Amino acid sequence: MSAIQSQLIQLIYATTQGASSSSSSSKKMHRQIFLVLLLFIGPAFADLLQNSDFESPPSNLPENSTTPFQQLSGNSTIPGWSFEGTIVYVTANQTVALPGNGHAIQLGEDGKINQTINPVADYVHYLLTFTLAPGGQNCSTNANVSVSAPDSNSILSFKQNFGKEKWQTYGLYLGSWEQQEPVNLILESQSTESDAKSTCWPLIDKLLLKSIETLVPGDDNLLLNGGFEFGPEFLSNSTEGVLLDSAPTPVLSPLRQWSISGTVKYIDSKHYFVPEGNAAVEFVSGVSTGIQAATTVEAGSKYSLDFTLGDANDSCRGNFLVGAQAGSTAQNFTLQSNGTGSAKNFSLAFKADLTTALIGFVSYTTTQTKDGVFCGPIVDNVVLRASQGMKSKIKWEAFIFLLFLVGIL
């Protein structure tokens, strides 16, 4: 993506932020410009890391070793990665289950791995997906890992009862950087064990780094990412979805444009029931779990918020109670779930009191499957529209300028 193309994306975003809606002619022009730009900027980039599943083995491994855990020496090198502290190369066997193709890295005491990446373009955001498991025998599940990049740091912990597997997949937002700025991605063990010599350390496997462009408002939805299609990449061999921890601001959220309270599961249509599109959000950590977004509206105008509630076809049964917020209006909705994949559409009408409206959903129930796995309602296809025709606020001068710039690319 060139600098001009990046600036075009930012300009479209800026000029459309103040628009509540548009006439049919301006909608058509907006759509044409956006489609032309997509031809130049291309899709999101994924899998930007080298040796992201550790299937390329370290050098100087002991020959004919029968142990699945092989500690690396200072003379070893991991293709694509640098490391410090205690690092163990793990091979799957009958007693060690791994989510990847057979190998992983265990971060032992003071263990740290890092890789330097070069941003693919300016004005794009980077989302990381990876799997985490507790490593060792007869140890607690306190497998904690710190993930950091310039201007971001997160500590993720293996959580019990959020899936049936012995590992869990996590997604997080890393940041946004300029193209010429090298980015150092660091994963480091965080011990919570009282015994410093404990062998219970985190296992890291199957990392996937994805870049995504700044989102542009669509024609028929005032909410950005109302269908939750823009989030961390799903791993091809993962059937448990992607866990997303609390993100107090949409800017730092892996679920683009939405803040997160509690823990939600980002689910895909390949392995779950998703009402529309490829992705949806399941509230899995019980009461007060939720998501929230903000959008620009016209004070005094009337709007309707349409959305879909359901269950993910993951044997999650019960009465789901979900609170929906639209501006200053709030209402609770109930859905009876039999856990086999059902959905129901709801609508909430409201009048905007301010120029910014908060749109949010929160779960008021805690639910578990018969296997003891925490689960809950899913939300999808969130659409905000004006109740009546709205006036276009998009400046025609900006569109003419954009057409001119697109024409010279």
CSV table of C-alpha atoms in Angstrom, one decimal:
chain,number,residue,atom,x,y,z
A,1,MET,CA,0.0,0.0,0.0
A,2,SER,CA,1.5,3.4,-1.0
A,3,ALA,CA,1.4,6.5,1.1
A,4,ILE,CA,-1.2,8.1,-1.2
A,5,GLN,CA,-3.4,5.0,-0.9
A,6,SER,CA,-3.1,5.1,2.9
A,7,GLN,CA,-4.0,8.8,3.0
A,8,LEU,CA,-7.0,8.1,0.8
A,9,ILE,CA,-8.3,5.6,3.3
A,10,GLN,CA,-7.9,8.1,6.1
A,11,LEU,CA,-9.6,10.8,4.1
A,12,ILE,CA,-12.6,8.7,3.2
A,13,TYR,CA,-12.9,7.7,6.9
A,14,ALA,CA,-12.7,11.4,8.0
A,15,THR,CA,-15.2,12.7,5.5
A,16,THR,CA,-17.8,9.9,6.2
A,17,GLN,CA,-17.6,10.0,10.0
A,18,GLY,CA,-20.0,12.9,10.3
A,19,ALA,CA,-22.5,11.4,7.9
A,20,SER,CA,-25.6,9.9,9.3
A,21,SER,CA,-26.6,8.6,6.0
A,22,SER,CA,-26.7,9.6,2.3
A,23,SER,CA,-28.9,10.0,-0.7
A,24,SER,CA,-29.1,7.1,-3.2
A,25,SER,CA,-26.8,8.9,-5.6
A,26,SER,CA,-24.1,9.7,-3.0
A,27,LYS,CA,-24.4,6.1,-1.7
A,28,LYS,CA,-23.6,4.9,-5.2
A,29,MET,CA,-20.6,7.2,-5.6
A,30,HIS,CA,-19.3,6.2,-2.1
A,31,ARG,CA,-19.6,2.5,-3.0
A,32,GLN,CA,-17.8,3.0,-6.3
A,33,ILE,CA,-14.9,4.9,-4.7
A,34,PHE,CA,-14.5,2.3,-2.0
A,35,LEU,CA,-14.5,-0.6,-4.5
A,36,VAL,CA,-11.9,1.2,-6.6
A,37,LEU,CA,-9.7,1.7,-3.6
A,38,LEU,CA,-10.0,-2.0,-2.6
A,39,LEU,CA,-8.5,-2.9,-6.0
A,40,PHE,CA,-5.4,-0.9,-5.0
A,41,ILE,CA,-5.0,-1.7,-1.3
A,42,GLY,CA,-5.9,-5.4,-1.6
A,43,PRO,CA,-7.1,-7.6,1.3
A,44,ALA,CA,-5.8,-7.9,4.8
A,45,PHE,CA,-2.4,-9.6,5.2
A,46,ALA,CA,-2.1,-12.6,7.4
A,47,ASP,CA,0.7,-14.9,8.6
A,48,LEU,CA,3.4,-12.3,8.7
A,49,LEU,CA,5.7,-14.2,11.0
A,50,GLN,CA,8.5,-16.6,10.2
A,51,ASN,CA,8.3,-20.2,11.6
A,52,SER,CA,5.1,-19.2,13.4
A,53,ASP,CA,4.3,-22.9,14.3
A,54,PHE,CA,7.9,-23.8,15.3
A,55,GLU,CA,7.9,-26.7,12.8
A,56,SER,CA,11.4,-25.6,11.6
A,57,PRO,CA,13.5,-27.1,14.4
A,58,PRO,CA,16.2,-25.4,16.4
A,59,SER,CA,19.8,-26.1,15.6
A,60,ASN,CA,22.0,-28.4,17.7
A,61,LEU,CA,19.2,-30.5,19.0
A,62,PRO,CA,20.4,-33.8,20.7
A,63,GLU,CA,20.3,-36.7,18.3
A,64,ASN,CA,18.2,-39.7,19.0
A,65,SER,CA,16.5,-38.1,21.9
A,66,THR,CA,13.4,-39.8,23.3
A,67,THR,CA,12.2,-37.0,25.5
A,68,PRO,CA,9.5,-34.6,24.3
A,69,PHE,CA,11.2,-31.7,26.1
A,70,GLN,CA,14.6,-30.6,24.9
A,71,GLN,CA,16.1,-27.5,26.5
A,72,LEU,CA,18.0,-25.3,24.1
A,73,SER,CA,21.5,-24.3,24.8
A,74,GLY,CA,23.2,-21.0,24.0
A,75,ASN,CA,24.6,-22.4,20.8
A,76,SER,CA,21.1,-23.2,19.5
A,77,THR,CA,19.1,-21.0,17.1
A,78,ILE,CA,15.4,-21.1,16.3
A,79,PRO,CA,14.7,-20.2,12.7
A,80,GLY,CA,13.0,-16.8,12.6
A,81,TRP,CA,13.3,-16.2,16.4
A,82,SER,CA,15.8,-15.0,19.0
A,83,PHE,CA,15.5,-16.2,22.5
A,84,GLU,CA,16.8,-15.7,26.1
A,85,GLY,CA,16.5,-17.6,29.4
A,86,THR,CA,15.2,-21.1,29.6
A,87,ILE,CA,13.6,-22.2,26.4
A,88,VAL,CA,12.4,-25.8,25.7
A,89,TYR,CA,11.5,-27.3,22.3
A,90,VAL,CA,8.5,-29.5,22.7
A,91,THR,CA,7.5,-32.4,20.5
A,92,ALA,CA,4.0,-33.9,20.8
A,93,ASN,CA,3.6,-37.5,21.9
A,94,GLN,CA,1.0,-39.6,23.8
A,95,THR,CA,1.4,-37.5,26.9
A,96,VAL,CA,2.0,-34.1,25.4
A,97,ALA,CA,-0.9,-32.7,23.3
A,98,LEU,CA,-0.2,-29.7,21.0
A,99,PRO,CA,-2.5,-27.7,18.8
A,100,GLY,CA,-0.1,-27.4,15.9
A,101,ASN,CA,1.6,-30.0,13.7
A,102,GLY,CA,3.7,-31.5,16.5
A,103,HIS,CA,6.0,-28.9,18.0
A,104,ALA,CA,5.8,-25.9,20.3
A,105,ILE,CA,8.0,-23.7,22.5
A,106,GLN,CA,7.9,-23.8,26.3
A,107,LEU,CA,8.9,-20.6,28.0
A,108,GLY,CA,10.7,-21.6,31.1
A,109,GLU,CA,12.1,-19.5,33.9
A,110,ASP,CA,12.9,-16.0,32.5
A,111,GLY,CA,12.2,-17.5,29.1
A,112,LYS,CA,11.7,-15.0,26.2
A,113,ILE,CA,11.4,-15.3,22.5
A,114,ASN,CA,11.1,-12.4,20.0
A,115,GLN,CA,10.9,-11.7,16.3
A,116,THR,CA,11.3,-8.4,14.4
A,117,ILE,CA,8.8,-7.7,11.7
A,118,ASN,CA,8.5,-4.9,9.2
A,119,PRO,CA,5.0,-3.3,8.9
A,120,VAL,CA,3.4,-4.0,5.5
A,121,ALA,CA,2.0,-0.5,5.2
A,122,ASP,CA,1.1,2.7,7.1
A,123,TYR,CA,-2.3,3.1,8.8
A,124,VAL,CA,-2.9,-0.6,9.3
A,125,HIS,CA,-3.6,-2.4,12.6
A,126,TYR,CA,-2.0,-5.7,13.7
A,127,LEU,CA,-3.8,-8.5,15.5
A,128,LEU,CA,-2.1,-11.6,16.9
A,129,THR,CA,-3.7,-15.0,17.4
A,130,PHE,CA,-1.8,-17.8,19.2
A,131,THR,CA,-2.3,-20.8,21.4
A,132,LEU,CA,-1.4,-21.2,25.0
A,133,ALA,CA,-1.2,-24.3,27.2
A,134,PRO,CA,0.2,-25.2,30.6
A,135,GLY,CA,3.4,-27.2,30.2
A,136,GLY,CA,4.5,-29.8,32.7
A,137,GLN,CA,3.1,-32.6,34.7
A,138,ASN,CA,0.9,-32.3,37.8
A,139,CYS,CA,1.1,-28.5,37.7
A,140,SER,CA,-1.6,-25.9,38.1
A,141,THR,CA,-3.0,-24.1,35.2
A,142,ASN,CA,-1.2,-20.9,35.9
A,143,ALA,CA,0.4,-20.7,32.5
A,144,ASN,CA,0.9,-17.0,32.1
A,145,VAL,CA,2.7,-15.2,29.2
A,146,SER,CA,3.4,-11.6,28.5
A,147,VAL,CA,3.0,-10.4,24.9
A,148,SER,CA,4.5,-7.1,24.0
A,149,ALA,CA,5.2,-4.8,21.0
A,150,PRO,CA,5.9,-1.1,20.8
A,151,ASP,CA,3.3,0.8,22.9
A,152,SER,CA,1.4,-2.4,23.9
A,153,ASN,CA,1.7,-5.1,26.6
A,154,SER,CA,-0.7,-7.8,27.6
A,155,ILE,CA,-0.5,-10.7,30.1
A,156,LEU,CA,-2.6,-13.7,29.1
A,157,SER,CA,-3.4,-16.6,31.4
A,158,PHE,CA,-4.7,-20.1,30.6
A,159,LYS,CA,-8.3,-20.1,31.7
A,160,GLN,CA,-10.0,-23.3,32.8
A,161,ASN,CA,-13.4,-24.3,31.5
A,162,PHE,CA,-13.5,-22.1,28.4
A,163,GLY,CA,-13.0,-25.1,26.0
A,164,LYS,CA,-12.7,-28.8,25.8
A,165,GLU,CA,-9.0,-28.9,24.7
A,166,LYS,CA,-5.9,-28.8,26.8
A,167,TRP,CA,-4.9,-25.5,25.1
A,168,GLN,CA,-6.7,-22.3,24.4
A,169,THR,CA,-6.5,-19.8,21.5
A,170,TYR,CA,-6.2,-16.1,22.3
A,171,GLY,CA,-6.4,-13.0,20.2
A,172,LEU,CA,-5.1,-9.5,21.0
A,173,TYR,CA,-4.4,-6.1,19.5
A,174,LEU,CA,-0.7,-5.3,19.1
A,175,GLY,CA,-0.7,-1.8,17.6
A,176,SER,CA,-0.3,0.3,14.5
A,177,TRP,CA,3.0,1.5,13.3
A,178,GLU,CA,4.6,3.3,10.3
A,179,GLN,CA,5.9,1.2,7.5
A,180,GLN,CA,9.6,2.1,8.0
A,181,GLU,CA,9.5,1.3,11.8
A,182,PRO,CA,10.8,-2.2,12.7
A,183,VAL,CA,8.5,-3.9,15.3
A,184,ASN,CA,9.9,-6.2,17.9
A,185,LEU,CA,7.3,-8.8,19.1
A,186,ILE,CA,8.2,-10.4,22.4
A,187,LEU,CA,6.6,-13.3,24.3
A,188,GLU,CA,7.9,-13.9,27.8
A,189,SER,CA,7.0,-16.3,30.6
A,190,GLN,CA,5.3,-14.9,33.7
A,191,SER,CA,5.6,-17.1,36.8
A,192,THR,CA,2.9,-17.2,39.5
A,193,GLU,CA,4.2,-20.3,41.2
A,194,SER,CA,5.7,-20.1,44.7
A,195,ASP,CA,8.4,-22.6,43.7
A,196,ALA,CA,10.9,-20.9,41.4
A,197,LYS,CA,12.1,-24.3,40.1
A,198,SER,CA,8.6,-25.3,39.0
A,199,THR,CA,8.4,-27.0,35.7
A,200,CYS,CA,4.9,-25.6,35.1
A,201,TRP,CA,5.6,-23.0,32.4
A,202,PRO,CA,3.6,-21.8,29.4
A,203,LEU,CA,3.6,-23.7,26.0
A,204,ILE,CA,3.3,-21.4,23.0
A,205,ASP,CA,2.3,-22.6,19.6
A,206,LYS,CA,0.7,-21.7,16.3
A,207,LEU,CA,1.1,-17.9,16.1
A,208,LEU,CA,-0.6,-15.9,13.4
A,209,LEU,CA,-0.1,-12.2,12.9
A,210,LYS,CA,-2.7,-10.4,10.8
A,211,SER,CA,-2.8,-6.8,9.5
A,212,ILE,CA,-6.1,-5.0,8.8
A,213,GLU,CA,-6.8,-1.7,7.2
A,214,THR,CA,-8.7,1.2,8.9
A,215,LEU,CA,-12.4,0.4,8.5
A,216,VAL,CA,-14.6,2.6,6.3
A,217,PRO,CA,-18.3,3.1,6.9
A,218,GLY,CA,-20.7,1.2,4.7
A,219,ASP,CA,-23.8,2.3,3.0
A,220,ASP,CA,-26.5,0.5,5.1
A,221,ASN,CA,-25.0,0.5,8.6
A,222,LEU,CA,-23.9,3.4,10.7
A,223,LEU,CA,-21.8,1.0,12.9
A,224,LEU,CA,-18.4,0.0,11.9
A,225,ASN,CA,-17.8,-3.8,12.1
A,226,GLY,CA,-21.4,-4.4,13.1
A,227,GLY,CA,-21.2,-7.9,11.7
A,228,PHE,CA,-17.9,-8.7,13.6
A,229,GLU,CA,-16.1,-9.7,10.5
A,230,PHE,CA,-13.0,-7.8,11.4
A,231,GLY,CA,-11.1,-9.4,14.3
A,232,PRO,CA,-8.2,-11.8,14.9
A,233,GLU,CA,-7.5,-14.5,12.3
A,234,PHE,CA,-9.0,-17.9,13.1
A,235,LEU,CA,-6.6,-20.8,13.2
A,236,SER,CA,-7.3,-23.5,10.6
A,237,ASN,CA,-7.0,-26.4,13.1
A,238,SER,CA,-8.7,-24.8,16.1
A,239,THR,CA,-12.3,-25.8,16.9
A,240,GLU,CA,-12.6,-23.8,20.1
A,241,GLY,CA,-12.8,-20.2,18.8
A,242,VAL,CA,-10.6,-17.3,19.9
A,243,LEU,CA,-10.7,-15.9,23.4
A,244,LEU,CA,-10.7,-12.1,23.7
A,245,ASP,CA,-9.9,-10.6,27.1
A,246,SER,CA,-11.1,-7.3,28.4
A,247,ALA,CA,-10.3,-4.3,26.3
A,248,PRO,CA,-11.5,-1.0,27.9
A,249,THR,CA,-11.2,1.0,24.6
A,250,PRO,CA,-12.1,0.1,21.0
A,251,VAL,CA,-8.7,1.5,20.0
A,252,LEU,CA,-6.9,-1.3,21.8
A,253,SER,CA,-9.4,-4.1,21.1
A,254,PRO,CA,-8.8,-7.1,18.8
A,255,LEU,CA,-12.5,-6.9,18.0
A,256,ARG,CA,-12.1,-3.8,15.9
A,257,GLN,CA,-14.3,-0.8,16.9
A,258,TRP,CA,-15.7,-2.6,20.0
A,259,SER,CA,-14.5,-2.5,23.6
A,260,ILE,CA,-14.8,-5.7,25.6
A,261,SER,CA,-15.8,-6.4,29.2
A,262,GLY,CA,-15.0,-9.7,30.7
A,263,THR,CA,-14.0,-12.5,28.3
A,264,VAL,CA,-15.8,-13.2,25.0
A,265,LYS,CA,-15.2,-15.9,22.5
A,266,TYR,CA,-14.8,-14.9,18.8
A,267,ILE,CA,-16.4,-17.8,16.9
A,268,ASP,CA,-16.3,-18.8,13.2
A,269,SER,CA,-19.0,-20.3,11.0
A,270,LYS,CA,-16.8,-23.3,10.2
A,271,HIS,CA,-17.1,-24.7,13.8
A,272,TYR,CA,-20.1,-22.9,15.3
A,273,PHE,CA,-23.5,-21.6,14.4
A,274,VAL,CA,-23.1,-18.0,13.2
A,275,PRO,CA,-26.3,-16.2,12.2
A,276,GLU,CA,-24.7,-14.2,9.4
A,277,GLY,CA,-21.3,-14.0,7.7
A,278,ASN,CA,-18.2,-15.7,9.0
A,279,ALA,CA,-17.9,-14.5,12.6
A,280,ALA,CA,-19.9,-13.7,15.7
A,281,VAL,CA,-19.3,-13.0,19.4
A,282,GLU,CA,-20.2,-15.4,22.3
A,283,PHE,CA,-20.3,-14.0,25.9
A,284,VAL,CA,-18.6,-16.8,27.9
A,285,SER,CA,-17.4,-15.3,31.2
A,286,GLY,CA,-20.9,-14.8,32.7
A,287,VAL,CA,-22.6,-11.8,34.3
A,288,SER,CA,-21.3,-8.4,33.1
A,289,THR,CA,-19.6,-9.8,30.0
A,290,GLY,CA,-20.3,-7.5,27.1
A,291,ILE,CA,-19.1,-5.3,24.2
A,292,GLN,CA,-19.7,-1.6,23.4
A,293,ALA,CA,-19.1,0.7,20.5
A,294,ALA,CA,-19.7,4.4,19.8
A,295,THR,CA,-20.8,6.0,16.6
A,296,THR,CA,-21.6,9.5,15.4
A,297,VAL,CA,-25.3,10.4,15.1
A,298,GLU,CA,-27.5,13.5,14.7
A,299,ALA,CA,-28.9,14.7,18.0
A,300,GLY,CA,-32.7,14.8,18.0
A,301,SER,CA,-33.0,12.2,15.2
A,302,LYS,CA,-34.6,8.8,15.6
A,303,TYR,CA,-32.8,5.5,15.0
A,304,SER,CA,-33.3,1.8,15.1
A,305,LEU,CA,-30.9,-0.8,16.3
A,306,ASP,CA,-31.4,-4.2,14.8
A,307,PHE,CA,-29.4,-7.3,16.0
A,308,THR,CA,-29.5,-11.0,16.3
A,309,LEU,CA,-29.2,-13.1,19.5
A,310,GLY,CA,-28.7,-16.9,19.5
A,311,ASP,CA,-26.7,-19.8,20.7
A,312,ALA,CA,-23.5,-21.1,19.0
A,313,ASN,CA,-24.6,-24.8,18.7
A,314,ASP,CA,-22.2,-25.7,21.4
A,315,SER,CA,-24.6,-27.4,23.8
A,316,CYS,CA,-25.2,-24.2,25.7
A,317,ARG,CA,-28.7,-24.4,27.1
A,318,GLY,CA,-30.8,-22.1,29.3
A,319,ASN,CA,-32.5,-18.7,29.4
A,320,PHE,CA,-30.2,-16.1,28.1
A,321,LEU,CA,-30.8,-12.6,29.4
A,322,VAL,CA,-29.0,-9.9,27.4
A,323,GLY,CA,-29.2,-6.1,27.9
A,324,ALA,CA,-29.0,-3.9,24.9
A,325,GLN,CA,-28.1,-0.2,25.0
A,326,ALA,CA,-28.6,2.4,22.3
A,327,GLY,CA,-27.8,5.9,23.3
A,328,SER,CA,-29.7,6.6,26.6
A,329,THR,CA,-32.2,3.8,25.8
A,330,ALA,CA,-31.7,0.4,27.4
A,331,GLN,CA,-33.8,-2.8,27.3
A,332,ASN,CA,-33.4,-6.4,28.3
A,333,PHE,CA,-34.1,-9.3,25.9
A,334,THR,CA,-34.6,-13.0,26.7
A,335,LEU,CA,-33.8,-15.9,24.5
A,336,GLN,CA,-34.5,-19.6,25.3
A,337,SER,CA,-31.7,-21.7,24.1
A,338,ASN,CA,-31.6,-25.5,23.5
A,339,GLY,CA,-27.9,-25.4,22.5
A,340,THR,CA,-28.4,-26.6,19.0
A,341,GLY,CA,-27.9,-23.4,17.1
A,342,SER,CA,-30.8,-21.0,17.1
A,343,ALA,CA,-31.2,-17.3,16.5
A,344,LYS,CA,-33.8,-14.6,16.9
A,345,ASN,CA,-33.8,-11.0,15.5
A,346,PHE,CA,-34.6,-8.1,17.8
A,347,SER,CA,-34.9,-4.3,17.3
A,348,LEU,CA,-34.6,-1.3,19.6
A,349,ALA,CA,-35.8,2.2,18.7
A,350,PHE,CA,-34.3,5.3,20.3
A,351,LYS,CA,-33.9,9.0,19.9
A,352,ALA,CA,-30.4,10.4,19.9
A,353,ASP,CA,-29.8,12.9,22.7
A,354,LEU,CA,-26.2,13.6,21.8
A,355,THR,CA,-24.0,13.5,18.6
A,356,THR,CA,-22.4,10.3,19.9
A,357,ALA,CA,-24.4,7.2,20.6
A,358,LEU,CA,-23.1,4.3,22.7
A,359,ILE,CA,-24.2,0.9,21.4
A,360,GLY,CA,-23.7,-2.0,23.7
A,361,PHE,CA,-24.7,-5.5,24.8
A,362,VAL,CA,-24.2,-7.2,28.2
A,363,SER,CA,-24.9,-10.7,29.5
A,364,TYR,CA,-26.9,-11.1,32.7
A,365,THR,CA,-26.5,-14.9,33.0
A,366,THR,CA,-23.7,-17.4,33.7
A,367,THR,CA,-24.1,-20.6,31.8
A,368,GLN,CA,-22.1,-23.8,31.5
A,369,THR,CA,-22.5,-26.9,29.3
A,370,LYS,CA,-22.8,-30.4,30.8
A,371,ASP,CA,-19.1,-30.7,30.4
A,372,GLY,CA,-18.5,-27.7,32.6
A,373,VAL,CA,-17.4,-25.4,29.8
A,374,PHE,CA,-18.5,-21.8,30.3
A,375,CYS,CA,-20.7,-20.5,27.4
A,376,GLY,CA,-23.4,-18.0,26.7
A,377,PRO,CA,-25.4,-16.1,24.2
A,378,ILE,CA,-24.0,-15.0,20.9
A,379,VAL,CA,-24.7,-11.6,19.2
A,380,ASP,CA,-24.3,-10.9,15.5
A,381,ASN,CA,-25.5,-8.7,12.7
A,382,VAL,CA,-25.8,-5.4,14.6
A,383,VAL,CA,-27.1,-2.7,12.3
A,384,LEU,CA,-27.8,0.9,13.2
A,385,ARG,CA,-30.1,2.9,10.8
A,386,ALA,CA,-32.0,6.1,10.9
A,387,SER,CA,-35.7,5.6,11.3
A,388,GLN,CA,-36.4,8.1,8.6
A,389,GLY,CA,-34.4,9.4,5.6
A,390,MET,CA,-31.3,11.3,6.7
A,391,LYS,CA,-29.5,14.1,5.1
A,392,SER,CA,-26.1,13.5,3.6
A,393,LYS,CA,-23.3,15.2,5.4
A,394,ILE,CA,-20.6,13.9,3.1
A,395,LYS,CA,-18.8,16.8,1.4
A,396,TRP,CA,-19.0,16.6,-2.4
A,397,GLU,CA,-15.7,18.4,-2.7
A,398,ALA,CA,-14.0,15.6,-0.8
A,399,PHE,CA,-15.4,13.0,-3.2
A,400,ILE,CA,-14.3,14.9,-6.3
A,401,PHE,CA,-10.9,15.2,-4.8
A,402,LEU,CA,-10.8,11.5,-4.0
A,403,LEU,CA,-11.9,10.7,-7.6
A,404,PHE,CA,-9.1,12.8,-8.9
A,405,LEU,CA,-6.5,11.1,-6.7
A,406,VAL,CA,-7.8,7.6,-7.6
A,407,GLY,CA,-7.6,8.6,-11.2
A,408,ILE,CA,-3.9,9.4,-11.0
A,409,LEU,CA,-2.9,6.2,-9.1
